């Protein structure tokens, strides 16, 4: 499968790296990321290919590891000793599930996109990075996030500074992406505003996106509190997550990997966890 079968390369000129149309798209995306920490490239996947992509992901969705958990926004242990008014003491239910990369067929559209050097260069350019690397993690480098009806992905921060994702199947109802851009920084946790959002006093800080299948979303999720609201109706919400790093060889921790995928591999047991900041998580 060729990249231009999947991507609308007339609208998003990946065939001309560094060309004028490429630069215009990158500059627009960078401006949106700088302004609100999020940019959506509508119909990045060709409309004619979107049903094929949806079906491809729907076939593997039953392979998702799902275990409803009690979590907090920082994905640290819910019994971590914290002050009484700390937002990390707010416990929520996480009901989304993940299909690991080793369950995603090698010739699938998701794998074609994720491993494409020109796609990686484009994403790096949009994030103003010199280069991006695929995660060396055999499970979390590329995965499918599945939120079944009645479930949600509650408020949280990402461990990676930037996130690349694509909705592949809409829910019948709900499943809205909500986020609070730049609610914290690498230097400041800003616990007061985080607590306000978690207890319903922070509506002024919340933005909402109605994403559509085939939209490519670039997001600064390390500093933006975000969630996907409860899914309703009969159909699950599916989102592909393309995980990259600025460093080669990155592998997830055994604890987090077991939480998300229900298993670990030798690569995880040997991993050395590295953080670029001192935030809680």
PDB file of C-alpha atoms in Angstrom:
ATOM      1  CA  UNK A   1       0.000   0.000   0.000  1.00  0.00           C
ATOM      2  CA  UNK A   2       1.419   3.400  -0.993  1.00  0.00           C
ATOM      3  CA  UNK A   3       1.234   6.461   1.239  1.00  0.00           C
ATOM      4  CA  UNK A   4      -0.701   8.473  -1.352  1.00  0.00           C
ATOM      5  CA  UNK A   5      -3.442   5.825  -1.369  1.00  0.00           C
ATOM      6  CA  UNK A   6      -4.114   6.736   2.258  1.00  0.00           C
ATOM      7  CA  UNK A   7      -3.260  10.438   2.536  1.00  0.00           C
ATOM      8  CA  UNK A   8      -4.889  13.211   0.523  1.00  0.00           C
ATOM      9  CA  UNK A   9      -1.565  14.338  -0.932  1.00  0.00           C
ATOM     10  CA  UNK A  10      -3.229  16.978  -3.111  1.00  0.00           C
ATOM     11  CA  UNK A  11      -4.403  18.773   0.023  1.00  0.00           C
ATOM     12  CA  UNK A  12      -1.438  17.784   2.203  1.00  0.00           C
ATOM     13  CA  UNK A  13       1.603  17.779  -0.090  1.00  0.00           C
ATOM     14  CA  UNK A  14       3.748  15.075   1.498  1.00  0.00           C
ATOM     15  CA  UNK A  15       5.188  14.341  -1.936  1.00  0.00           C
ATOM     16  CA  UNK A  16       7.000  17.693  -1.888  1.00  0.00           C
ATOM     17  CA  UNK A  17       8.907  17.944   1.415  1.00  0.00           C
ATOM     18  CA  UNK A  18       9.931  21.519   2.077  1.00  0.00           C
ATOM     19  CA  UNK A  19       7.962  22.890  -0.876  1.00  0.00           C
ATOM     20  CA  UNK A  20       5.779  26.002  -0.675  1.00  0.00           C
ATOM     21  CA  UNK A  21       2.529  24.109   0.007  1.00  0.00           C
ATOM     22  CA  UNK A  22       4.287  21.956   2.620  1.00  0.00           C
ATOM     23  CA  UNK A  23       5.658  25.085   4.326  1.00  0.00           C
ATOM     24  CA  UNK A  24       2.248  26.775   4.311  1.00  0.00           C
ATOM     25  CA  UNK A  25       0.631  23.776   6.016  1.00  0.00           C
ATOM     26  CA  UNK A  26       3.454  23.499   8.541  1.00  0.00           C
ATOM     27  CA  UNK A  27       3.349  27.195   9.381  1.00  0.00           C
ATOM     28  CA  UNK A  28      -0.414  27.106   9.908  1.00  0.00           C
ATOM     29  CA  UNK A  29      -0.100  24.044  12.133  1.00  0.00           C
ATOM     30  CA  UNK A  30       2.725  25.562  14.168  1.00  0.00           C
ATOM     31  CA  UNK A  31       0.682  28.716  14.730  1.00  0.00           C
ATOM     32  CA  UNK A  32      -2.269  26.699  16.057  1.00  0.00           C
ATOM     33  CA  UNK A  33      -0.001  24.645  18.315  1.00  0.00           C
ATOM     34  CA  UNK A  34       1.556  27.813  19.705  1.00  0.00           C
ATOM     35  CA  UNK A  35      -1.857  29.385  20.256  1.00  0.00           C
ATOM     36  CA  UNK A  36      -3.928  26.550  21.739  1.00  0.00           C
ATOM     37  CA  UNK A  37      -1.630  23.520  21.849  1.00  0.00           C
ATOM     38  CA  UNK A  38      -3.640  21.594  19.253  1.00  0.00           C
ATOM     39  CA  UNK A  39      -4.006  21.468  15.478  1.00  0.00           C
ATOM     40  CA  UNK A  40      -6.411  19.343  13.443  1.00  0.00           C
ATOM     41  CA  UNK A  41      -5.698  18.541   9.797  1.00  0.00           C
ATOM     42  CA  UNK A  42      -9.174  17.732   8.504  1.00  0.00           C
ATOM     43  CA  UNK A  43      -9.562  14.808   6.079  1.00  0.00           C
ATOM     44  CA  UNK A  44      -5.866  14.005   6.195  1.00  0.00           C
ATOM     45  CA  UNK A  45      -6.925  10.532   5.063  1.00  0.00           C
ATOM     46  CA  UNK A  46      -8.614  10.593   1.684  1.00  0.00           C
ATOM     47  CA  UNK A  47     -12.421  10.541   2.084  1.00  0.00           C
ATOM     48  CA  UNK A  48     -12.512   7.625  -0.363  1.00  0.00           C
ATOM     49  CA  UNK A  49     -10.202   5.632   1.931  1.00  0.00           C
ATOM     50  CA  UNK A  50     -11.843   6.432   5.274  1.00  0.00           C
ATOM     51  CA  UNK A  51     -14.310   3.544   5.294  1.00  0.00           C
ATOM     52  CA  UNK A  52     -11.510   1.099   4.508  1.00  0.00           C
ATOM     53  CA  UNK A  53      -9.493   2.543   7.394  1.00  0.00           C
ATOM     54  CA  UNK A  54     -12.489   2.308   9.725  1.00  0.00           C
ATOM     55  CA  UNK A  55     -13.103  -1.330   8.800  1.00  0.00           C
ATOM     56  CA  UNK A  56      -9.424  -2.180   9.159  1.00  0.00           C
ATOM     57  CA  UNK A  57      -9.398  -0.824  12.710  1.00  0.00           C
ATOM     58  CA  UNK A  58     -12.785  -2.320  13.598  1.00  0.00           C
ATOM     59  CA  UNK A  59     -11.444  -5.792  12.743  1.00  0.00           C
ATOM     60  CA  UNK A  60      -8.666  -5.538  15.328  1.00  0.00           C
ATOM     61  CA  UNK A  61     -10.661  -3.660  17.990  1.00  0.00           C
ATOM     62  CA  UNK A  62     -11.758  -6.913  19.717  1.00  0.00           C
ATOM     63  CA  UNK A  63      -8.066  -7.538  20.492  1.00  0.00           C
ATOM     64  CA  UNK A  64      -7.960  -4.507  22.811  1.00  0.00           C
ATOM     65  CA  UNK A  65      -6.898  -5.038  26.397  1.00  0.00           C
ATOM     66  CA  UNK A  66      -9.508  -3.389  28.566  1.00  0.00           C
ATOM     67  CA  UNK A  67      -9.692  -3.323  32.324  1.00  0.00           C
ATOM     68  CA  UNK A  68     -11.711  -0.627  34.076  1.00  0.00           C
ATOM     69  CA  UNK A  69      -9.398   1.122  36.521  1.00  0.00           C
ATOM     70  CA  UNK A  70      -9.484   3.753  39.228  1.00  0.00           C
ATOM     71  CA  UNK A  71      -7.038   6.464  38.188  1.00  0.00           C
ATOM     72  CA  UNK A  72      -6.137  10.097  38.763  1.00  0.00           C
ATOM     73  CA  UNK A  73      -5.137  12.799  36.278  1.00  0.00           C
ATOM     74  CA  UNK A  74      -1.432  12.086  36.787  1.00  0.00           C
ATOM     75  CA  UNK A  75      -1.618   8.297  36.296  1.00  0.00           C
ATOM     76  CA  UNK A  76       0.157   7.759  39.592  1.00  0.00           C
ATOM     77  CA  UNK A  77      -1.059   5.357  42.289  1.00  0.00           C
ATOM     78  CA  UNK A  78      -4.383   6.575  43.684  1.00  0.00           C
ATOM     79  CA  UNK A  79      -3.153   5.940  47.234  1.00  0.00           C
ATOM     80  CA  UNK A  80      -0.075   8.166  46.802  1.00  0.00           C
ATOM     81  CA  UNK A  81       0.238  10.340  49.948  1.00  0.00           C
ATOM     82  CA  UNK A  82      -0.840  13.847  48.886  1.00  0.00           C
ATOM     83  CA  UNK A  83      -2.312  16.926  50.623  1.00  0.00           C
ATOM     84  CA  UNK A  84      -6.076  16.804  51.152  1.00  0.00           C
ATOM     85  CA  UNK A  85      -6.783  19.438  48.459  1.00  0.00           C
ATOM     86  CA  UNK A  86      -4.353  18.037  45.872  1.00  0.00           C
ATOM     87  CA  UNK A  87      -5.953  17.282  42.439  1.00  0.00           C
ATOM     88  CA  UNK A  88      -4.134  13.952  42.414  1.00  0.00           C
ATOM     89  CA  UNK A  89      -6.543  12.788  45.124  1.00  0.00           C
ATOM     90  CA  UNK A  90      -9.481  13.020  42.684  1.00  0.00           C
ATOM     91  CA  UNK A  91     -10.159   9.440  41.588  1.00  0.00           C
ATOM     92  CA  UNK A  92     -11.887   8.689  38.266  1.00  0.00           C
ATOM     93  CA  UNK A  93     -12.812   5.578  36.290  1.00  0.00           C
ATOM     94  CA  UNK A  94     -10.769   4.825  33.160  1.00  0.00           C
ATOM     95  CA  UNK A  95     -12.627   2.536  30.782  1.00  0.00           C
ATOM     96  CA  UNK A  96     -10.766   2.833  27.486  1.00  0.00           C
ATOM     97  CA  UNK A  97      -8.846  -0.112  26.039  1.00  0.00           C
ATOM     98  CA  UNK A  98      -5.804  -0.475  23.780  1.00  0.00           C
ATOM     99  CA  UNK A  99      -4.869  -2.704  20.861  1.00  0.00           C
ATOM    100  CA  UNK A 100      -1.086  -3.120  20.975  1.00  0.00           C
ATOM    101  CA  UNK A 101       1.165  -2.644  17.984  1.00  0.00           C
ATOM    102  CA  UNK A 102       1.950  -6.340  17.660  1.00  0.00           C
ATOM    103  CA  UNK A 103      -1.750  -6.937  16.920  1.00  0.00           C
ATOM    104  CA  UNK A 104      -1.835  -4.379  14.080  1.00  0.00           C
ATOM    105  CA  UNK A 105      -1.083  -6.053  10.713  1.00  0.00           C
ATOM    106  CA  UNK A 106       2.209  -5.095   9.102  1.00  0.00           C
ATOM    107  CA  UNK A 107       0.594  -4.090   5.805  1.00  0.00           C
ATOM    108  CA  UNK A 108      -2.199  -2.014   7.344  1.00  0.00           C
ATOM    109  CA  UNK A 109      -2.763   1.662   6.610  1.00  0.00           C
ATOM    110  CA  UNK A 110      -1.834   2.521  10.204  1.00  0.00           C
ATOM    111  CA  UNK A 111       1.536   0.805   9.856  1.00  0.00           C
ATOM    112  CA  UNK A 112       2.139   2.442   6.472  1.00  0.00           C
ATOM    113  CA  UNK A 113       1.539   5.878   7.982  1.00  0.00           C
ATOM    114  CA  UNK A 114       3.434   5.298  11.211  1.00  0.00           C
ATOM    115  CA  UNK A 115       6.583   3.968   9.549  1.00  0.00           C
ATOM    116  CA  UNK A 116       6.643   6.420   6.622  1.00  0.00           C
ATOM    117  CA  UNK A 117       9.805   8.558   6.734  1.00  0.00           C
ATOM    118  CA  UNK A 118       8.072  11.424   4.917  1.00  0.00           C
ATOM    119  CA  UNK A 119       5.136  11.334   7.366  1.00  0.00           C
ATOM    120  CA  UNK A 120       7.599  11.379  10.257  1.00  0.00           C
ATOM    121  CA  UNK A 121       9.435  14.322   8.724  1.00  0.00           C
ATOM    122  CA  UNK A 122       6.148  16.197   8.223  1.00  0.00           C
ATOM    123  CA  UNK A 123       5.046  15.633  11.824  1.00  0.00           C
ATOM    124  CA  UNK A 124       8.482  16.643  13.135  1.00  0.00           C
ATOM    125  CA  UNK A 125       8.326  19.826  11.059  1.00  0.00           C
ATOM    126  CA  UNK A 126       4.883  20.658  12.432  1.00  0.00           C
ATOM    127  CA  UNK A 127       6.184  20.314  15.992  1.00  0.00           C
ATOM    128  CA  UNK A 128       9.321  22.334  15.113  1.00  0.00           C
ATOM    129  CA  UNK A 129      11.554  19.349  15.849  1.00  0.00           C
ATOM    130  CA  UNK A 130      14.639  18.380  13.851  1.00  0.00           C
ATOM    131  CA  UNK A 131      13.744  14.678  13.782  1.00  0.00           C
ATOM    132  CA  UNK A 132      11.361  12.122  15.258  1.00  0.00           C
ATOM    133  CA  UNK A 133      11.928   8.449  15.983  1.00  0.00           C
ATOM    134  CA  UNK A 134       9.474   5.583  16.165  1.00  0.00           C
ATOM    135  CA  UNK A 135       9.233   4.216  19.674  1.00  0.00           C
ATOM    136  CA  UNK A 136      11.306   1.092  20.130  1.00  0.00           C
ATOM    137  CA  UNK A 137       8.449  -0.169  22.275  1.00  0.00           C
ATOM    138  CA  UNK A 138       6.899  -3.194  20.504  1.00  0.00           C
ATOM    139  CA  UNK A 139       3.489  -2.578  22.118  1.00  0.00           C
ATOM    140  CA  UNK A 140       2.904   1.163  22.538  1.00  0.00           C
ATOM    141  CA  UNK A 141       4.705   2.626  19.522  1.00  0.00           C
ATOM    142  CA  UNK A 142       1.489   2.365  17.525  1.00  0.00           C
ATOM    143  CA  UNK A 143      -1.844   1.415  19.062  1.00  0.00           C
ATOM    144  CA  UNK A 144      -5.604   1.706  18.713  1.00  0.00           C
ATOM    145  CA  UNK A 145      -7.538   3.342  21.557  1.00  0.00           C
ATOM    146  CA  UNK A 146     -11.009   1.785  21.915  1.00  0.00           C
ATOM    147  CA  UNK A 147     -13.728   3.420  24.039  1.00  0.00           C
ATOM    148  CA  UNK A 148     -16.842   1.271  24.243  1.00  0.00           C
ATOM    149  CA  UNK A 149     -20.339   2.660  24.829  1.00  0.00           C
ATOM    150  CA  UNK A 150     -20.762   3.659  28.457  1.00  0.00           C
ATOM    151  CA  UNK A 151     -17.007   4.181  28.897  1.00  0.00           C
ATOM    152  CA  UNK A 152     -14.771   7.248  28.899  1.00  0.00           C
ATOM    153  CA  UNK A 153     -11.114   8.263  28.985  1.00  0.00           C
ATOM    154  CA  UNK A 154     -11.063  10.600  32.003  1.00  0.00           C
ATOM    155  CA  UNK A 155      -9.027  13.739  32.601  1.00  0.00           C
ATOM    156  CA  UNK A 156      -5.291  13.103  32.340  1.00  0.00           C
ATOM    157  CA  UNK A 157      -1.923  14.399  31.172  1.00  0.00           C
ATOM    158  CA  UNK A 158       0.256  12.572  28.633  1.00  0.00           C
ATOM    159  CA  UNK A 159       3.736  11.414  29.559  1.00  0.00           C
ATOM    160  CA  UNK A 160       4.995  12.451  26.112  1.00  0.00           C
ATOM    161  CA  UNK A 161       5.188  16.170  25.299  1.00  0.00           C
ATOM    162  CA  UNK A 162       3.464  15.763  21.934  1.00  0.00           C
ATOM    163  CA  UNK A 163       0.759  13.402  20.683  1.00  0.00           C
ATOM    164  CA  UNK A 164      -0.186  12.349  17.141  1.00  0.00           C
ATOM    165  CA  UNK A 165      -3.567  10.678  16.730  1.00  0.00           C
ATOM    166  CA  UNK A 166      -6.348  10.013  14.256  1.00  0.00           C
ATOM    167  CA  UNK A 167     -10.010   9.217  14.830  1.00  0.00           C
ATOM    168  CA  UNK A 168     -10.958   6.182  12.737  1.00  0.00           C
ATOM    169  CA  UNK A 169     -14.497   5.551  14.002  1.00  0.00           C
ATOM    170  CA  UNK A 170     -16.947   7.981  15.597  1.00  0.00           C
ATOM    171  CA  UNK A 171     -19.214   7.042  18.458  1.00  0.00           C
ATOM    172  CA  UNK A 172     -22.955   7.317  17.906  1.00  0.00           C
ATOM    173  CA  UNK A 173     -23.122   9.818  20.764  1.00  0.00           C
ATOM    174  CA  UNK A 174     -20.661  11.546  23.077  1.00  0.00           C
ATOM    175  CA  UNK A 175     -16.957  10.760  22.842  1.00  0.00           C
ATOM    176  CA  UNK A 176     -16.057  14.462  22.629  1.00  0.00           C
ATOM    177  CA  UNK A 177     -12.413  15.447  22.970  1.00  0.00           C
ATOM    178  CA  UNK A 178     -12.073  18.130  25.677  1.00  0.00           C
ATOM    179  CA  UNK A 179      -8.850  19.839  26.668  1.00  0.00           C
ATOM    180  CA  UNK A 180      -7.341  22.678  28.686  1.00  0.00           C
ATOM    181  CA  UNK A 181      -4.416  24.090  26.677  1.00  0.00           C
ATOM    182  CA  UNK A 182      -1.284  25.073  28.603  1.00  0.00           C
ATOM    183  CA  UNK A 183      -2.913  24.508  31.985  1.00  0.00           C
ATOM    184  CA  UNK A 184       0.571  23.661  33.288  1.00  0.00           C
ATOM    185  CA  UNK A 185       4.148  24.095  32.095  1.00  0.00           C
ATOM    186  CA  UNK A 186       7.450  22.295  32.586  1.00  0.00           C
ATOM    187  CA  UNK A 187       8.148  24.734  35.414  1.00  0.00           C
ATOM    188  CA  UNK A 188       4.723  24.949  37.114  1.00  0.00           C
ATOM    189  CA  UNK A 189       2.065  22.309  37.898  1.00  0.00           C
ATOM    190  CA  UNK A 190      -0.686  24.922  38.486  1.00  0.00           C
ATOM    191  CA  UNK A 191      -2.603  22.606  40.803  1.00  0.00           C
ATOM    192  CA  UNK A 192      -5.338  25.177  41.520  1.00  0.00           C
ATOM    193  CA  UNK A 193      -6.574  25.333  37.919  1.00  0.00           C
ATOM    194  CA  UNK A 194      -6.285  21.558  37.512  1.00  0.00           C
ATOM    195  CA  UNK A 195      -8.372  21.073  40.657  1.00  0.00           C
ATOM    196  CA  UNK A 196     -10.970  23.547  39.353  1.00  0.00           C
ATOM    197  CA  UNK A 197     -11.429  21.559  36.131  1.00  0.00           C
ATOM    198  CA  UNK A 198     -11.670  18.258  37.973  1.00  0.00           C
ATOM    199  CA  UNK A 199     -14.369  19.480  40.355  1.00  0.00           C
ATOM    200  CA  UNK A 200     -16.389  21.304  37.680  1.00  0.00           C
ATOM    201  CA  UNK A 201     -15.370  24.891  38.456  1.00  0.00           C
ATOM    202  CA  UNK A 202     -13.029  25.263  35.479  1.00  0.00           C
ATOM    203  CA  UNK A 203     -15.372  25.452  32.494  1.00  0.00           C
ATOM    204  CA  UNK A 204     -13.644  28.664  31.336  1.00  0.00           C
ATOM    205  CA  UNK A 205     -10.467  26.632  30.803  1.00  0.00           C
ATOM    206  CA  UNK A 206     -12.037  23.852  28.704  1.00  0.00           C
ATOM    207  CA  UNK A 207     -12.093  23.659  24.891  1.00  0.00           C
ATOM    208  CA  UNK A 208     -13.973  21.025  22.899  1.00  0.00           C
ATOM    209  CA  UNK A 209     -13.260  19.450  19.517  1.00  0.00           C
ATOM    210  CA  UNK A 210     -15.685  17.522  17.341  1.00  0.00           C
ATOM    211  CA  UNK A 211     -13.190  15.332  15.505  1.00  0.00           C
ATOM    212  CA  UNK A 212     -14.120  13.381  12.386  1.00  0.00           C
ATOM    213  CA  UNK A 213     -12.720  10.114  11.021  1.00  0.00           C
ATOM    214  CA  UNK A 214      -9.602  10.714   8.944  1.00  0.00           C
ATOM    215  CA  UNK A 215      -8.646  13.916  10.790  1.00  0.00           C
ATOM    216  CA  UNK A 216      -5.020  14.033  11.931  1.00  0.00           C
ATOM    217  CA  UNK A 217      -4.671  15.615  15.376  1.00  0.00           C
ATOM    218  CA  UNK A 218      -1.377  17.063  16.609  1.00  0.00           C
ATOM    219  CA  UNK A 219      -1.499  17.865  20.302  1.00  0.00           C
ATOM    220  CA  UNK A 220       0.744  19.057  23.133  1.00  0.00           C
ATOM    221  CA  UNK A 221      -0.699  16.665  25.696  1.00  0.00           C
ATOM    222  CA  UNK A 222       2.054  16.893  28.297  1.00  0.00           C
ATOM    223  CA  UNK A 223       0.895  20.351  29.373  1.00  0.00           C
ATOM    224  CA  UNK A 224      -2.827  20.137  28.542  1.00  0.00           C
ATOM    225  CA  UNK A 225      -5.263  18.358  30.811  1.00  0.00           C
ATOM    226  CA  UNK A 226      -7.611  16.436  28.507  1.00  0.00           C
ATOM    227  CA  UNK A 227     -10.233  13.718  28.286  1.00  0.00           C
ATOM    228  CA  UNK A 228     -12.729  11.969  26.008  1.00  0.00           C
ATOM    229  CA  UNK A 229     -16.265  12.212  27.384  1.00  0.00           C
ATOM    230  CA  UNK A 230     -18.488   9.175  27.888  1.00  0.00           C
ATOM    231  CA  UNK A 231     -19.397   7.340  24.689  1.00  0.00           C
ATOM    232  CA  UNK A 232     -23.092   6.690  24.055  1.00  0.00           C
ATOM    233  CA  UNK A 233     -25.161   4.723  21.572  1.00  0.00           C
ATOM    234  CA  UNK A 234     -24.139   1.368  20.121  1.00  0.00           C
ATOM    235  CA  UNK A 235     -20.815   2.072  18.430  1.00  0.00           C
ATOM    236  CA  UNK A 236     -17.390   2.355  20.055  1.00  0.00           C
ATOM    237  CA  UNK A 237     -14.997   5.240  19.442  1.00  0.00           C
ATOM    238  CA  UNK A 238     -11.685   4.205  17.814  1.00  0.00           C
ATOM    239  CA  UNK A 239      -8.554   6.356  17.663  1.00  0.00           C
ATOM    240  CA  UNK A 240      -5.134   5.450  16.270  1.00  0.00           C
ATOM    241  CA  UNK A 241      -2.216   6.754  18.336  1.00  0.00           C
ATOM    242  CA  UNK A 242       1.147   7.264  16.606  1.00  0.00           C
ATOM    243  CA  UNK A 243       3.835   7.462  19.295  1.00  0.00           C
ATOM    244  CA  UNK A 244       7.143   9.087  18.440  1.00  0.00           C
ATOM    245  CA  UNK A 245      10.063  10.385  20.466  1.00  0.00           C
ATOM    246  CA  UNK A 246      12.860  12.889  19.997  1.00  0.00           C
ATOM    247  CA  UNK A 247      15.274  10.170  21.165  1.00  0.00           C
ATOM    248  CA  UNK A 248      15.828   6.751  19.602  1.00  0.00           C
ATOM    249  CA  UNK A 249      15.308   3.573  21.598  1.00  0.00           C
ATOM    250  CA  UNK A 250      12.480   4.749  23.880  1.00  0.00           C
ATOM    251  CA  UNK A 251      10.526   1.964  25.615  1.00  0.00           C
ATOM    252  CA  UNK A 252       7.729   2.273  28.170  1.00  0.00           C
ATOM    253  CA  UNK A 253       8.050   1.341  31.835  1.00  0.00           C
ATOM    254  CA  UNK A 254       6.901  -2.142  32.902  1.00  0.00           C
ATOM    255  CA  UNK A 255       4.279  -0.689  35.270  1.00  0.00           C
ATOM    256  CA  UNK A 256       2.618   1.579  32.713  1.00  0.00           C
ATOM    257  CA  UNK A 257       2.863  -1.060  29.969  1.00  0.00           C
ATOM    258  CA  UNK A 258       1.172  -3.683  32.120  1.00  0.00           C
ATOM    259  CA  UNK A 259      -1.552  -1.182  33.007  1.00  0.00           C
ATOM    260  CA  UNK A 260      -2.332  -0.385  29.356  1.00  0.00           C
ATOM    261  CA  UNK A 261      -1.772  -3.728  27.638  1.00  0.00           C
ATOM    262  CA  UNK A 262      -2.042  -6.332  30.390  1.00  0.00           C
ATOM    263  CA  UNK A 263       1.420  -7.715  29.663  1.00  0.00           C
ATOM    264  CA  UNK A 264       5.079  -6.795  29.350  1.00  0.00           C
ATOM    265  CA  UNK A 265       7.885  -8.058  27.127  1.00  0.00           C
ATOM    266  CA  UNK A 266      11.621  -8.407  27.801  1.00  0.00           C
ATOM    267  CA  UNK A 267      12.183  -4.979  26.223  1.00  0.00           C
ATOM    268  CA  UNK A 268      10.106  -3.381  28.995  1.00  0.00           C
ATOM    269  CA  UNK A 269      11.863  -5.167  31.823  1.00  0.00           C
ATOM    270  CA  UNK A 270      15.181  -3.847  30.517  1.00  0.00           C
ATOM    271  CA  UNK A 271      13.926  -0.279  29.941  1.00  0.00           C
ATOM    272  CA  UNK A 272      15.412   2.734  31.690  1.00  0.00           C
ATOM    273  CA  UNK A 273      12.749   5.398  32.163  1.00  0.00           C
ATOM    274  CA  UNK A 274      13.805   8.931  31.189  1.00  0.00           C
ATOM    275  CA  UNK A 275      11.834  12.138  31.775  1.00  0.00           C
ATOM    276  CA  UNK A 276      12.448  15.548  30.244  1.00  0.00           C
ATOM    277  CA  UNK A 277      10.953  17.428  33.216  1.00  0.00           C
ATOM    278  CA  UNK A 278      10.151  17.030  36.913  1.00  0.00           C
ATOM    279  CA  UNK A 279       6.347  17.155  36.651  1.00  0.00           C
ATOM    280  CA  UNK A 280       4.323  14.748  38.794  1.00  0.00           C
ATOM    281  CA  UNK A 281       3.608  12.692  35.646  1.00  0.00           C
TER     282      UNK A 281
END
